[in-house]
Amino acid sequence: MPSLPAGTLYRGKVGMWSWVLHRITGVAIFFFLLVHVLDTALVRLSPEAYNAVINTYKTPLIGVAELGLVAAVLYHSMNGVRIVLIDFWRKGVKYQNIMFWIVVSIAFIVFAIFTPRHLSHVFG
Amino acid sequence: MSVVIEQPRSPRSRNGANWEKYGWIFMRASGVILIFLVLGHLFVNLYLGEGIKAIDFAFVGGKWSDPFWKVWDLAMLWLAMIHGTNGMRTIVNDYATKETIRKALVTSLWGVCAVLITLGTLVVFTFDPCPAGALPELLPSFCPVNAS
Ligand code: HEM
């Protein structure tokens, strides 16, 4: 019986899924950024126009969606550090697996601190 | 296939600047700077004070009357747009199977990037926190109409 090939840095397991998540979060942040540059540009039009649009960010629906954006940014930025360490640190490849779980832990802790405060602003 | 993958370890066959390498380095360098710019931006705007609730025209007016935040936001705009667009270019190169479609998508990406960087930069440089004729209660407290 031939055995399944073991996972490598970018094939299967943590190495692959961390990359899939990095890609998905990168695309999500990119499209938000396009919208965000446009809505911020409204300050040049009039205070009323800017306030009207930015007030939609304070609604419950968008307010909760912002949590998704913050989670995406936290993961993408922390995993970005992991990628840089894999590329430039001698032991980066060796520790890529444990570094993924450190990335997830840091992102989760910061997210857990941010979320109740943000929800209290949106619903308070 | 649109992308020709060279034999591993074959000597470089192209002449001129190695743009893929500069792009690779830029993704890492800009990423490291963006950690501070983006997470700092989220912390100041969404975590401190009243968070999202406090954001309005007067809030932006207050921030952009300080050169520190103008430089911060301009650096964030340029780096995030170029980093994000170059990342999207990589993804398009990975998945587009027709060369004409790939070219069209990559060209659109950089077109959108140029337009938004220009727009955002002009907005920051030409911003007036106290526009004439606006309702005083919508303006920052330091505006002359709110001075008395
Ligand atoms: C906050 C700090 C950030 C860090 C540390 C970071 C780091 C990275 C790194 C290291 C890569 C991999 C590049 C490569 O493999 O050549 C990458 C890819 C990418 N990033 Fe970021 N980034 C950050 C912010 C952003 C932002 C704000 C956006 C969106 C505007 C973004 C969008 C992308 C995209 C679309 C990719 C391509 C993903 C792929 O090829 O699978 N990133 N990032």
Short mmCIF file of C-alpha atoms and ligand atoms in Angstrom, two decimals:
data_model
loop_
_atom_site.label_atom_id
_atom_site.label_comp_id
_atom_site.label_asym_id
_atom_site.label_seq_id
_atom_site.Cartn_x
_atom_site.Cartn_y
_atom_site.Cartn_z
CA MET A 1 0.00 0.00 0.00
CA PRO A 2 1.52 3.31 -1.04
CA SER A 3 1.24 5.78 1.78
CA LEU A 4 -0.05 9.30 1.41
CA PRO A 5 2.71 11.85 0.86
CA ALA A 6 3.48 13.79 4.00
CA GLY A 7 2.61 17.48 4.06
CA THR A 8 5.34 19.89 3.09
CA LEU A 9 5.66 23.61 3.81
CA TYR A 10 3.11 24.57 1.15
CA ARG A 11 1.29 21.27 0.54
CA GLY A 12 -1.37 20.05 2.93
CA LYS A 13 -1.79 20.78 6.61
CA VAL A 14 -0.93 24.05 8.30
CA GLY A 15 1.44 25.29 5.58
CA MET A 16 -1.30 25.19 2.95
CA TRP A 17 -4.25 26.33 5.00
CA SER A 18 -2.33 29.27 6.45
CA TRP A 19 -1.65 30.33 2.86
CA VAL A 20 -5.30 29.89 1.80
CA LEU A 21 -6.40 32.05 4.74
CA HIS A 22 -3.71 34.62 3.97
CA ARG A 23 -4.96 34.86 0.39
CA ILE A 24 -8.65 35.13 1.32
CA THR A 25 -8.03 37.76 3.99
CA GLY A 26 -5.75 39.71 1.62
CA VAL A 27 -8.48 39.88 -1.04
CA ALA A 28 -11.14 40.85 1.52
CA ILE A 29 -9.00 43.66 2.94
CA PHE A 30 -8.16 44.86 -0.59
CA PHE A 31 -11.82 45.29 -1.58
CA PHE A 32 -12.62 46.99 1.70
CA LEU A 33 -9.72 49.37 1.14
CA LEU A 34 -11.13 50.41 -2.26
CA VAL A 35 -14.46 51.30 -0.62
CA HIS A 36 -12.76 52.95 2.35
CA VAL A 37 -10.64 55.32 0.23
CA LEU A 38 -13.81 56.36 -1.61
CA ASP A 39 -15.92 56.93 1.51
CA THR A 40 -13.12 58.89 3.16
CA ALA A 41 -12.80 61.05 0.02
CA LEU A 42 -16.29 62.37 0.81
CA VAL A 43 -14.75 64.70 3.42
CA ARG A 44 -13.73 66.77 0.39
CA LEU A 45 -17.36 67.02 -0.76
CA SER A 46 -19.17 68.17 2.40
CA PRO A 47 -19.43 67.34 6.10
CA GLU A 48 -23.03 66.19 5.52
CA ALA A 49 -22.05 63.74 2.77
CA TYR A 50 -19.23 62.25 4.84
CA ASN A 51 -21.30 61.93 8.00
CA ALA A 52 -24.21 60.34 6.15
CA VAL A 53 -22.00 57.57 4.77
CA ILE A 54 -19.87 57.06 7.87
CA ASN A 55 -23.04 56.70 9.94
CA THR A 56 -23.79 53.46 8.09
CA TYR A 57 -20.60 52.09 9.68
CA LYS A 58 -22.30 52.55 13.05
CA THR A 59 -25.35 50.39 12.23
CA PRO A 60 -25.59 46.95 13.90
CA LEU A 61 -25.17 45.06 10.61
CA ILE A 62 -22.04 46.86 9.42
CA GLY A 63 -20.80 47.23 12.99
CA VAL A 64 -20.72 43.44 13.33
CA ALA A 65 -19.20 43.05 9.86
CA GLU A 66 -16.34 45.27 11.03
CA LEU A 67 -15.42 42.50 13.46
CA GLY A 68 -14.83 40.27 10.44
CA LEU A 69 -12.62 42.93 8.89
CA VAL A 70 -10.62 43.35 12.09
CA ALA A 71 -10.22 39.57 12.40
CA ALA A 72 -9.00 39.43 8.78
CA VAL A 73 -6.48 42.23 9.36
CA LEU A 74 -5.23 40.63 12.58
CA TYR A 75 -4.68 37.26 10.94
CA HIS A 76 -3.16 38.68 7.73
CA SER A 77 -0.75 40.98 9.56
CA MET A 78 0.42 38.38 12.11
CA ASN A 79 0.77 35.67 9.46
CA GLY A 80 2.67 38.23 7.36
CA VAL A 81 5.29 38.28 10.11
CA ARG A 82 5.35 34.46 10.01
CA ILE A 83 5.97 34.54 6.23
CA VAL A 84 8.81 37.04 6.66
CA LEU A 85 10.35 34.85 9.37
CA ILE A 86 10.06 31.74 7.19
CA ASP A 87 11.86 33.61 4.39
CA PHE A 88 14.59 35.37 6.39
CA TRP A 89 15.11 33.50 9.65
CA ARG A 90 17.42 30.46 9.51
CA LYS A 91 15.03 28.39 11.65
CA GLY A 92 11.87 29.83 10.07
CA VAL A 93 10.91 26.75 8.06
CA LYS A 94 11.59 24.46 10.99
CA TYR A 95 9.23 26.39 13.26
CA GLN A 96 6.58 27.36 10.67
CA ASN A 97 4.00 25.04 12.21
CA ILE A 98 4.28 26.31 15.79
CA MET A 99 4.52 29.88 14.45
CA PHE A 100 1.13 29.40 12.78
CA TRP A 101 -0.45 28.57 16.12
CA ILE A 102 1.29 31.54 17.73
CA VAL A 103 -0.15 33.72 14.95
CA VAL A 104 -3.65 32.36 15.56
CA SER A 105 -3.28 32.80 19.33
CA ILE A 106 -2.12 36.41 19.14
CA ALA A 107 -4.83 37.27 16.63
CA PHE A 108 -7.44 35.59 18.82
CA ILE A 109 -6.33 37.33 22.02
CA VAL A 110 -6.31 40.79 20.41
CA PHE A 111 -9.68 40.02 18.80
CA ALA A 112 -11.11 38.96 22.16
CA ILE A 113 -9.96 42.24 23.71
CA PHE A 114 -11.29 44.33 20.83
CA THR A 115 -14.68 42.69 20.32
CA PRO A 116 -16.57 43.54 23.56
CA ARG A 117 -15.38 47.14 23.40
CA HIS A 118 -16.36 47.55 19.76
CA LEU A 119 -19.77 45.93 20.33
CA SER A 120 -20.40 48.27 23.25
CA HIS A 121 -19.78 51.20 20.89
CA VAL A 122 -22.04 49.80 18.18
CA PHE A 123 -24.89 48.75 20.47
CA GLY A 124 -24.30 51.15 23.39
CA MET B 1 -0.82 28.24 -20.24
CA SER B 2 -0.06 31.84 -19.65
CA VAL B 3 2.89 31.36 -17.35
CA VAL B 4 6.09 29.61 -18.37
CA ILE B 5 7.86 28.08 -15.41
CA GLU B 6 11.59 27.81 -15.96
CA GLN B 7 13.63 24.82 -14.92
CA PRO B 8 14.58 25.18 -11.29
CA ARG B 9 18.10 26.49 -10.81
CA SER B 10 18.51 27.39 -14.48
CA PRO B 11 20.50 30.60 -14.92
CA ARG B 12 18.44 33.75 -15.44
CA SER B 13 17.58 34.04 -19.10
CA ARG B 14 16.11 37.55 -19.09
CA ASN B 15 18.01 40.79 -19.16
CA GLY B 16 17.14 43.97 -17.33
CA ALA B 17 15.72 44.61 -13.91
CA ASN B 18 14.27 41.68 -11.96
CA TRP B 19 10.88 43.21 -11.18
CA GLU B 20 9.44 40.04 -9.66
CA LYS B 21 12.22 40.11 -7.09
CA TYR B 22 11.63 43.78 -6.25
CA GLY B 23 7.92 43.00 -5.92
CA TRP B 24 8.71 40.11 -3.59
CA ILE B 25 10.92 42.33 -1.42
CA PHE B 26 8.35 45.14 -1.49
CA MET B 27 5.56 42.82 -0.23
CA ARG B 28 7.66 41.99 2.83
CA ALA B 29 9.02 45.48 3.51
CA SER B 30 5.65 47.20 3.06
CA GLY B 31 3.97 44.46 5.11
CA VAL B 32 6.22 45.09 8.09
CA ILE B 33 5.55 48.86 7.96
CA LEU B 34 1.81 48.29 7.43
CA ILE B 35 1.58 46.31 10.66
CA PHE B 36 2.23 49.51 12.60
CA LEU B 37 0.27 51.81 10.28
CA VAL B 38 -2.86 49.63 9.99
CA LEU B 39 -3.05 48.26 13.53
CA GLY B 40 -2.28 51.76 14.91
CA HIS B 41 -5.04 53.18 12.69
CA LEU B 42 -7.55 50.62 13.97
CA PHE B 43 -6.47 51.17 17.58
CA VAL B 44 -6.82 54.97 17.44
CA ASN B 45 -10.03 55.08 15.40
CA LEU B 46 -11.93 52.03 16.65
CA TYR B 47 -10.59 51.22 20.12
CA LEU B 48 -9.69 54.49 21.85
CA GLY B 49 -12.41 56.82 23.12
CA GLU B 50 -15.84 56.17 21.72
CA GLY B 51 -14.50 54.11 18.80
CA ILE B 52 -16.63 53.98 15.66
CA LYS B 53 -19.31 56.11 17.35
CA ALA B 54 -16.99 59.13 17.50
CA ILE B 55 -16.04 59.11 13.82
CA ASP B 56 -17.47 61.97 11.80
CA PHE B 57 -16.28 64.96 9.76
CA ALA B 58 -15.07 66.81 12.88
CA PHE B 59 -13.04 63.76 13.97
CA VAL B 60 -11.26 63.61 10.60
CA GLY B 61 -10.82 67.39 10.66
CA GLY B 62 -9.14 67.12 14.05
CA LYS B 63 -6.78 64.39 12.93
CA TRP B 64 -5.80 66.00 9.64
CA SER B 65 -5.02 69.36 11.21
CA ASP B 66 -1.97 67.52 12.59
CA PRO B 67 0.82 66.84 10.05
CA PHE B 68 1.66 63.66 11.97
CA TRP B 69 -1.65 62.01 11.00
CA LYS B 70 -1.47 63.39 7.44
CA VAL B 71 1.89 61.68 6.93
CA TRP B 72 0.62 58.52 8.66
CA ASP B 73 -2.50 58.29 6.50
CA LEU B 74 -0.65 59.12 3.26
CA ALA B 75 1.98 56.44 3.94
CA MET B 76 -0.78 53.96 4.77
CA LEU B 77 -2.69 54.86 1.59
CA TRP B 78 0.29 54.44 -0.72
CA LEU B 79 1.74 51.31 0.88
CA ALA B 80 -1.59 49.48 1.38
CA MET B 81 -2.80 50.27 -2.16
CA ILE B 82 0.43 49.14 -3.82
CA HIS B 83 0.80 46.08 -1.52
CA GLY B 84 -2.83 45.08 -2.04
CA THR B 85 -2.74 45.63 -5.81
CA ASN B 86 0.50 43.71 -6.20
CA GLY B 87 -0.97 40.89 -4.09
CA MET B 88 -4.06 40.83 -6.33
CA ARG B 89 -1.73 40.73 -9.37
CA THR B 90 -0.11 37.58 -7.99
CA ILE B 91 -3.53 35.98 -7.54
CA VAL B 92 -4.61 36.93 -11.07
CA ASN B 93 -1.37 35.47 -12.43
CA ASP B 94 -2.14 32.25 -10.56
CA TYR B 95 -5.68 31.74 -11.77
CA ALA B 96 -6.11 33.49 -15.15
CA THR B 97 -5.73 30.93 -17.93
CA LYS B 98 -6.15 33.23 -20.95
CA GLU B 99 -3.30 35.65 -21.54
CA THR B 100 -5.59 38.43 -22.84
CA ILE B 101 -7.82 38.20 -19.77
CA ARG B 102 -4.82 38.11 -17.45
CA LYS B 103 -3.38 41.22 -19.09
CA ALA B 104 -6.73 43.01 -18.92
CA LEU B 105 -7.17 42.21 -15.24
CA VAL B 106 -3.64 43.23 -14.26
CA THR B 107 -3.97 46.47 -16.22
CA SER B 108 -7.31 47.25 -14.53
CA LEU B 109 -5.80 46.54 -11.11
CA TRP B 110 -3.00 49.07 -11.60
CA GLY B 111 -5.44 51.54 -13.18
CA VAL B 112 -7.73 51.41 -10.13
CA CYS B 113 -4.68 51.62 -7.87
CA ALA B 114 -3.41 54.78 -9.62
CA VAL B 115 -6.85 56.44 -9.52
CA LEU B 116 -7.41 55.75 -5.82
CA ILE B 117 -3.89 56.78 -4.76
CA THR B 118 -4.28 60.04 -6.71
CA LEU B 119 -7.74 60.68 -5.29
CA GLY B 120 -6.71 59.90 -1.71
CA THR B 121 -3.54 61.99 -1.93
CA LEU B 122 -5.41 64.99 -3.35
CA VAL B 123 -8.04 64.67 -0.62
CA VAL B 124 -5.44 64.72 2.17
CA PHE B 125 -3.53 67.67 0.67
CA THR B 126 -6.54 69.83 -0.25
CA PHE B 127 -8.65 69.02 2.81
CA ASP B 128 -10.25 72.01 4.56
CA PRO B 129 -11.44 71.22 8.10
CA CYS B 130 -13.51 74.44 8.19
CA PRO B 131 -15.32 74.71 4.83
CA ALA B 132 -17.23 77.98 4.39
CA GLY B 133 -21.00 77.71 4.62
CA ALA B 134 -21.10 74.36 6.43
CA LEU B 135 -23.22 73.86 9.54
CA PRO B 136 -21.01 74.94 12.50
CA GLU B 137 -22.07 71.96 14.66
CA LEU B 138 -20.62 69.58 12.07
CA LEU B 139 -17.19 71.24 12.15
CA PRO B 140 -14.25 70.78 14.56
CA SER B 141 -14.37 72.99 17.67
CA PHE B 142 -11.26 74.93 16.55
CA CYS B 143 -12.99 76.35 13.45
CA PRO B 144 -13.54 80.16 13.54
CA VAL B 145 -17.34 79.76 13.31
CA ASN B 146 -17.20 77.77 16.57
CA ALA B 147 -14.74 80.11 18.32
CA SER B 148 -17.28 82.37 20.03
C1 HEM C 1 -1.04 44.84 8.01
C2 HEM C 1 0.13 44.38 7.64
C3 HEM C 1 0.33 43.45 6.44
C4 HEM C 1 1.31 42.51 6.39
C5 HEM C 1 2.35 42.21 7.46
C6 HEM C 1 1.18 41.84 5.11
C7 HEM C 1 2.05 40.85 4.66
C8 HEM C 1 1.91 40.17 3.47
C9 HEM C 1 2.85 39.21 2.95
C10 HEM C 1 4.17 38.82 3.60
C11 HEM C 1 2.33 38.73 1.78
C12 HEM C 1 2.94 37.64 0.92
C13 HEM C 1 3.58 38.19 -0.32
C14 HEM C 1 4.23 37.07 -1.14
O1 HEM C 1 4.04 35.90 -0.83
O2 HEM C 1 4.96 37.44 -2.05
C15 HEM C 1 1.07 39.38 1.56
C16 HEM C 1 0.22 39.12 0.51
C17 HEM C 1 -0.94 39.83 0.24
N1 HEM C 1 -1.44 40.91 0.96
FE1 HEM C 1 -0.66 41.61 2.67
N2 HEM C 1 0.12 42.36 4.41
C18 HEM C 1 -0.43 43.37 5.19
C19 HEM C 1 -1.50 44.20 4.83
C20 HEM C 1 -2.27 44.05 3.68
C21 HEM C 1 -3.32 44.95 3.27
C22 HEM C 1 -3.75 46.23 4.02
C23 HEM C 1 -3.84 44.43 2.12
C24 HEM C 1 -4.97 44.95 1.25
C25 HEM C 1 -5.04 46.17 0.81
C26 HEM C 1 -3.13 43.22 1.81
C27 HEM C 1 -3.37 42.41 0.73
C28 HEM C 1 -2.61 41.34 0.34
C29 HEM C 1 -2.87 40.50 -0.80
C30 HEM C 1 -4.06 40.62 -1.75
C31 HEM C 1 -1.83 39.54 -0.85
C32 HEM C 1 -1.64 38.43 -1.87
C33 HEM C 1 -2.02 37.11 -1.27
C34 HEM C 1 -1.54 35.93 -2.09
O3 HEM C 1 -0.75 36.08 -3.03
O4 HEM C 1 -2.00 34.83 -1.78
N3 HEM C 1 -2.18 43.02 2.78
N4 HEM C 1 0.83 40.26 2.60
#
